[in-house]
XYZ file of N, CA, C and O in Angstrom:
420
model
N -51.787 -34.356 105.141
C -50.884 -33.118 104.296
C -50.851 -34.032 102.525
O -50.994 -35.143 102.810
N -51.430 -32.750 102.314
C -51.168 -32.781 100.627
C -50.060 -33.233 99.784
O -49.240 -31.932 100.169
N -49.999 -34.048 99.461
C -48.429 -33.805 97.597
C -48.876 -34.309 96.823
O -50.036 -34.625 96.281
N -48.214 -33.647 95.783
C -48.771 -34.041 94.282
C -48.447 -35.358 94.101
O -47.399 -35.714 94.893
N -49.354 -35.863 93.248
C -48.988 -37.260 92.565
C -48.044 -37.434 91.745
O -47.241 -36.338 91.287
N -46.802 -38.723 91.835
C -45.811 -38.703 90.960
C -46.017 -38.820 89.569
O -47.230 -39.314 89.158
N -45.186 -38.427 88.726
C -45.166 -38.242 87.440
C -44.782 -39.645 86.780
O -44.395 -39.587 85.326
N -44.231 -40.174 87.598
C -43.756 -41.590 87.137
C -43.969 -42.834 87.390
O -44.663 -42.600 88.746
N -43.426 -43.915 87.319
C -43.940 -45.664 87.647
C -45.576 -45.209 86.902
O -46.529 -44.643 87.368
N -45.880 -46.559 86.251
C -46.638 -47.501 85.629
C -46.426 -49.055 86.052
O -45.428 -49.715 85.949
N -47.808 -49.452 86.690
C -48.086 -51.024 86.691
C -49.185 -51.399 86.137
O -50.454 -50.666 86.324
N -48.926 -52.730 85.849
C -50.145 -53.455 85.161
C -49.662 -55.039 86.082
O -49.436 -55.503 86.347
N -51.064 -54.807 85.942
C -51.712 -56.332 86.900
C -52.349 -57.156 85.490
O -53.959 -56.247 85.271
N -51.936 -58.210 85.712
C -52.785 -59.112 84.754
C -53.222 -60.297 85.775
O -52.924 -60.854 86.634
N -54.180 -60.755 85.228
C -54.762 -62.142 85.984
C -55.257 -62.826 84.947
O -55.987 -62.878 83.887
N -54.987 -64.808 85.371
C -55.068 -65.297 84.289
C -55.723 -66.996 85.071
O -55.089 -67.428 86.239
N -56.708 -67.873 84.697
C -56.789 -69.035 85.021
C -56.311 -69.756 83.892
O -55.977 -69.558 82.777
N -55.637 -70.530 84.396
C -54.775 -71.925 83.925
C -55.311 -73.301 84.068
O -55.391 -73.855 85.143
N -55.601 -74.030 82.970
C -55.948 -75.501 83.358
C -54.488 -76.407 84.098
O -53.686 -75.718 83.345
N -54.546 -77.108 84.874
C -53.539 -78.021 85.448
C -52.806 -78.335 84.744
O -51.219 -78.226 85.378
N -53.135 -78.927 83.465
C -51.912 -79.765 82.565
C -50.866 -78.615 81.955
O -50.269 -79.077 81.326
N -51.621 -77.296 82.003
C -51.020 -76.078 81.160
C -50.112 -75.622 81.854
O -49.225 -74.032 81.877
N -49.974 -75.380 83.392
C -49.678 -74.793 84.346
C -47.539 -74.422 84.187
O -47.393 -73.345 84.192
N -47.211 -75.538 83.776
C -45.477 -75.046 83.591
C -45.744 -74.508 82.467
O -44.459 -73.643 82.366
N -46.143 -74.713 81.044
C -45.962 -73.946 80.192
C -46.139 -72.418 80.129
O -45.382 -71.586 80.023
N -47.638 -72.399 81.103
C -47.854 -71.012 81.215
C -46.614 -70.138 81.997
O -45.741 -69.126 81.784
N -46.093 -70.775 82.878
C -45.222 -70.191 83.651
C -43.775 -70.355 83.097
O -43.269 -68.975 83.000
N -43.410 -70.466 82.181
C -42.299 -70.808 81.064
C -42.573 -69.635 80.211
O -41.762 -68.542 79.797
N -43.876 -69.423 79.754
C -44.427 -68.436 78.418
C -44.118 -67.274 79.489
O -43.492 -66.410 78.938
N -44.411 -66.951 80.526
C -44.731 -65.941 81.186
C -43.006 -64.915 81.584
O -42.928 -64.426 81.389
N -42.552 -65.980 81.927
C -40.687 -65.945 82.318
C -40.014 -65.500 81.098
O -39.511 -64.153 81.184
N -40.224 -65.843 79.697
C -39.797 -66.014 78.720
C -40.578 -64.837 78.134
O -39.052 -63.498 78.048
N -41.556 -64.631 78.500
C -41.977 -62.844 77.863
C -41.497 -61.913 79.131
O -41.231 -60.762 78.218
N -41.382 -61.794 80.359
C -40.902 -60.847 80.846
C -39.806 -60.594 80.799
O -39.308 -59.765 80.936
N -38.820 -61.529 80.646
C -37.166 -61.089 80.338
C -37.111 -60.276 79.164
O -35.963 -59.266 78.965
N -38.307 -60.773 77.901
C -38.160 -59.934 76.710
C -38.573 -58.317 77.047
O -37.690 -57.330 77.056
N -39.060 -58.521 77.951
C -39.882 -57.172 78.689
C -38.647 -55.779 79.444
O -38.807 -54.922 79.059
N -38.343 -57.194 79.796
C -37.133 -56.242 81.052
C -35.816 -55.557 79.314
O -35.584 -54.947 79.850
N -35.930 -56.246 78.482
C -34.768 -56.066 77.247
C -34.962 -54.550 76.868
O -34.334 -53.854 76.391
N -36.502 -54.163 76.840
C -37.194 -53.225 76.501
C -37.799 -52.172 77.654
O -38.176 -51.258 77.179
N -36.870 -52.526 78.579
C -37.291 -50.922 79.322
C -38.293 -51.306 80.781
O -38.621 -50.435 81.846
N -38.870 -52.713 80.565
C -39.581 -53.185 81.948
C -38.923 -53.184 83.264
O -37.618 -53.585 83.036
N -39.213 -52.984 84.405
C -38.430 -53.072 85.511
C -38.704 -54.549 86.361
O -37.887 -55.092 86.905
N -39.334 -55.276 85.800
C -39.764 -56.671 85.705
C -41.021 -57.014 85.960
O -41.561 -56.105 85.957
N -41.307 -58.477 86.658
C -43.063 -58.733 86.995
C -42.728 -59.914 87.927
O -41.800 -60.190 87.933
N -43.905 -59.844 88.576
C -43.947 -60.507 90.229
C -45.415 -61.612 89.693
O -46.306 -61.111 89.422
N -44.756 -62.453 89.323
C -46.159 -63.989 88.819
C -46.250 -64.399 90.336
O -45.550 -64.918 91.219
N -47.451 -64.490 90.705
C -48.199 -65.038 92.099
C -49.927 -65.307 91.929
O -50.068 -65.909 90.790
N -50.050 -66.156 92.824
C -51.434 -66.746 92.650
C -52.230 -66.753 93.844
O -51.658 -66.547 94.986
N -53.562 -66.267 93.621
C -54.649 -65.980 94.469
C -54.864 -67.618 95.413
O -54.346 -68.321 94.898
N -55.737 -67.178 96.140
C -56.207 -68.301 96.692
C -57.317 -69.274 96.073
O -57.717 -70.400 96.790
N -57.571 -68.539 94.931
C -58.828 -69.343 94.282
C -57.843 -70.103 92.736
O -58.687 -70.816 92.059
N -56.565 -69.819 92.904
C -55.610 -70.487 92.488
C -55.545 -69.655 90.947
O -54.583 -70.161 89.821
N -56.291 -68.317 90.856
C -55.970 -67.722 89.660
C -53.941 -67.188 89.466
O -53.510 -66.551 90.744
N -53.690 -67.214 88.486
C -52.354 -66.580 88.420
C -52.488 -64.865 87.958
O -53.544 -64.377 87.729
N -51.935 -64.069 88.841
C -51.741 -63.011 89.265
C -50.508 -62.378 88.845
O -49.589 -62.673 89.900
N -50.145 -61.340 87.952
C -48.778 -61.142 87.762
C -48.798 -59.297 87.524
O -49.497 -58.952 87.454
N -47.879 -58.786 88.516
C -47.758 -57.358 88.614
C -46.498 -56.961 88.225
O -45.943 -57.190 88.119
N -46.383 -55.841 86.974
C -45.166 -55.947 86.560
C -45.281 -54.238 86.094
O -46.355 -53.485 86.231
N -43.664 -53.963 86.612
C -43.598 -52.333 86.740
C -43.095 -51.568 85.251
O -41.717 -52.247 85.108
N -43.320 -50.249 85.214
C -42.498 -49.985 84.275
C -42.373 -48.926 84.682
O -43.149 -48.446 85.423
N -41.122 -48.242 83.817
C -41.445 -46.409 83.945
C -42.386 -45.581 83.704
O -42.708 -44.790 84.665
N -43.099 -45.857 82.610
C -44.151 -45.237 82.304
C -45.359 -45.642 81.380
O -44.930 -46.976 80.724
N -46.318 -45.468 81.047
C -47.199 -46.220 80.340
C -46.769 -46.000 78.586
O -47.067 -47.366 77.812
N -46.065 -45.226 77.934
C -45.484 -45.039 76.772
C -44.216 -46.143 77.234
O -44.554 -46.575 75.621
N -43.571 -46.572 77.484
C -42.543 -47.661 77.608
C -42.986 -48.635 77.744
O -42.650 -49.695 76.834
N -44.346 -49.302 78.359
C -45.033 -50.311 78.063
C -45.374 -50.831 76.718
O -45.144 -51.944 76.229
N -46.055 -49.370 75.993
C -46.570 -49.395 74.803
C -45.608 -49.829 74.166
O -45.706 -50.736 72.963
N -44.341 -49.054 73.646
C -43.254 -49.413 73.040
C -42.697 -50.528 72.832
O -42.524 -51.445 72.033
N -42.798 -50.937 74.451
C -41.969 -52.474 74.415
C -42.824 -53.664 73.917
O -42.746 -54.073 73.126
N -44.649 -53.269 74.594
C -45.479 -54.267 73.692
C -45.480 -54.158 71.586
O -45.570 -55.682 71.484
N -45.400 -53.358 71.515
C -45.053 -53.395 70.400
C -43.649 -53.994 69.492
O -44.470 -54.563 68.282
N -43.281 -53.932 70.451
C -41.694 -54.984 69.796
C -41.992 -56.601 70.080
O -40.811 -57.333 69.417
N -42.624 -56.860 71.401
C -42.686 -57.832 71.814
C -43.522 -58.821 70.757
O -44.947 -58.150 70.917
N -43.232 -59.831 70.372
C -44.447 -61.143 70.094
C -44.588 -61.673 71.024
O -44.027 -62.846 71.056
N -45.679 -61.667 71.554
C -46.501 -62.762 72.568
C -47.002 -63.299 71.994
O -47.342 -64.814 72.735
N -47.404 -63.104 70.706
C -48.471 -64.525 70.098
C -49.572 -64.816 71.014
O -50.052 -64.142 71.711
N -50.206 -65.944 70.752
C -51.885 -65.934 71.571
C -51.215 -66.826 72.494
O -50.004 -67.347 72.899
N -52.355 -66.924 73.368
C -52.095 -67.138 75.059
C -52.185 -68.597 74.507
O -52.406 -69.645 73.626
N -50.894 -69.408 75.292
C -50.338 -70.939 75.427
C -51.991 -71.637 75.445
O -53.021 -71.052 76.009
N -52.522 -72.842 75.479
C -53.461 -73.519 75.300
C -53.804 -73.872 76.640
O -52.770 -73.790 77.390
N -55.069 -73.545 76.934
C -55.581 -73.534 78.485
C -55.426 -72.311 79.514
O -55.424 -72.531 80.404
N -54.673 -71.515 79.124
C -54.498 -70.238 79.255
C -55.598 -69.420 79.149
O -55.904 -68.777 77.681
N -56.478 -68.550 80.015
C -57.469 -67.826 80.133
C -57.175 -66.269 80.622
O -56.819 -66.866 81.637
N -57.084 -65.310 79.881
C -56.933 -64.042 80.045
C -57.878 -63.117 80.978
O -59.134 -63.236 80.379
N -58.204 -63.248 82.635
C -59.239 -63.055 82.991
C -59.270 -60.893 83.001
O -60.629 -60.469 82.786
N -58.408 -60.432 83.752
C -58.262 -59.292 83.466
C -56.829 -58.442 83.219
O -55.910 -59.429 83.083
N -57.110 -57.598 82.931
C -55.734 -56.365 82.682
C -55.973 -54.818 83.577
O -57.138 -54.447 83.176
N -55.389 -54.619 84.453
C -55.583 -53.337 85.236
C -54.054 -52.461 84.954
O -53.540 -53.199 85.388
N -54.310 -51.101 84.606
C -53.642 -50.065 84.125
C -53.397 -49.579 85.217
O -54.702 -48.358 85.527
N -52.308 -48.963 86.147
C -52.316 -48.090 87.151
C -51.516 -47.203 87.365
O -50.256 -47.515 87.097
N -51.636 -45.856 87.575
C -50.596 -44.819 87.377
C -49.739 -44.866 88.715
O -50.981 -44.536 89.850
N -48.400 -44.990 89.083
C -48.351 -44.421 90.553
C -48.766 -43.252 91.013
O -48.300 -42.135 90.555
N -48.890 -43.307 92.580
C -49.137 -41.952 93.194
C -48.052 -41.378 94.206
O -47.516 -40.409 94.376
N -48.274 -42.438 94.727
C -47.057 -42.049 95.941
C -46.310 -43.658 96.089
O -47.331 -44.738 96.672
N -45.047 -43.772 95.977
C -44.196 -45.333 95.955
C -43.466 -45.116 97.250
O -42.672 -44.520 97.469
N -44.036 -46.215 98.385
C -43.158 -46.457 99.737
C -42.534 -47.617 99.601
O -42.291 -48.479 100.445
N -42.581 -48.284 98.814
C -42.053 -49.852 98.616
C -40.843 -50.336 98.690
O -39.957 -48.774 98.111
N -40.036 -50.696 99.273
C -38.552 -50.962 99.543
C -38.326 -52.112 98.595
O -38.820 -52.871 97.836
N -36.957 -52.488 98.295
C -36.655 -53.392 97.524
C -37.060 -54.765 97.900
O -37.675 -55.268 99.016
N -37.856 -55.969 96.674
C -38.369 -56.733 97.409
C -37.527 -57.639 97.577
O -36.713 -58.158 97.313
N -37.882 -58.847 98.845
C -36.949 -59.615 99.340
C -37.406 -60.708 98.630
O -36.341 -62.038 99.450
N -37.942 -60.765 97.880
C -38.085 -62.160 97.045
C -37.551 -62.313 96.104
O -37.115 -63.187 95.232
N -36.907 -61.059 95.463
C -35.755 -60.975 94.357
C -34.220 -62.126 94.631
O -33.738 -62.044 95.915
N -33.947 -62.726 93.562
C -32.866 -63.623 93.989
C -31.244 -62.561 93.891
O -30.991 -61.692 93.536
């Protein structure tokens, strides 16, 4: 069965390596920036950690334009000390079959 790709939904995936002594500050910084993003249209983000200790955030946006507009308004500043961005991936949603996250409070 062939279907047309969705024209909505945008996901950004970020990866960071964080020095152990800076993890608490990094997590607080990520939390604050995510809440600011929600004020400007983001659907939120989930911060995870892989088996190697790398932090991975998955942020959901209505579209790439909404993300760009929000980032223009949010002053993220420089990464906190001891934080190293490893990668950033931008993904267009094609077929979304997720249900509400069981991890949300």
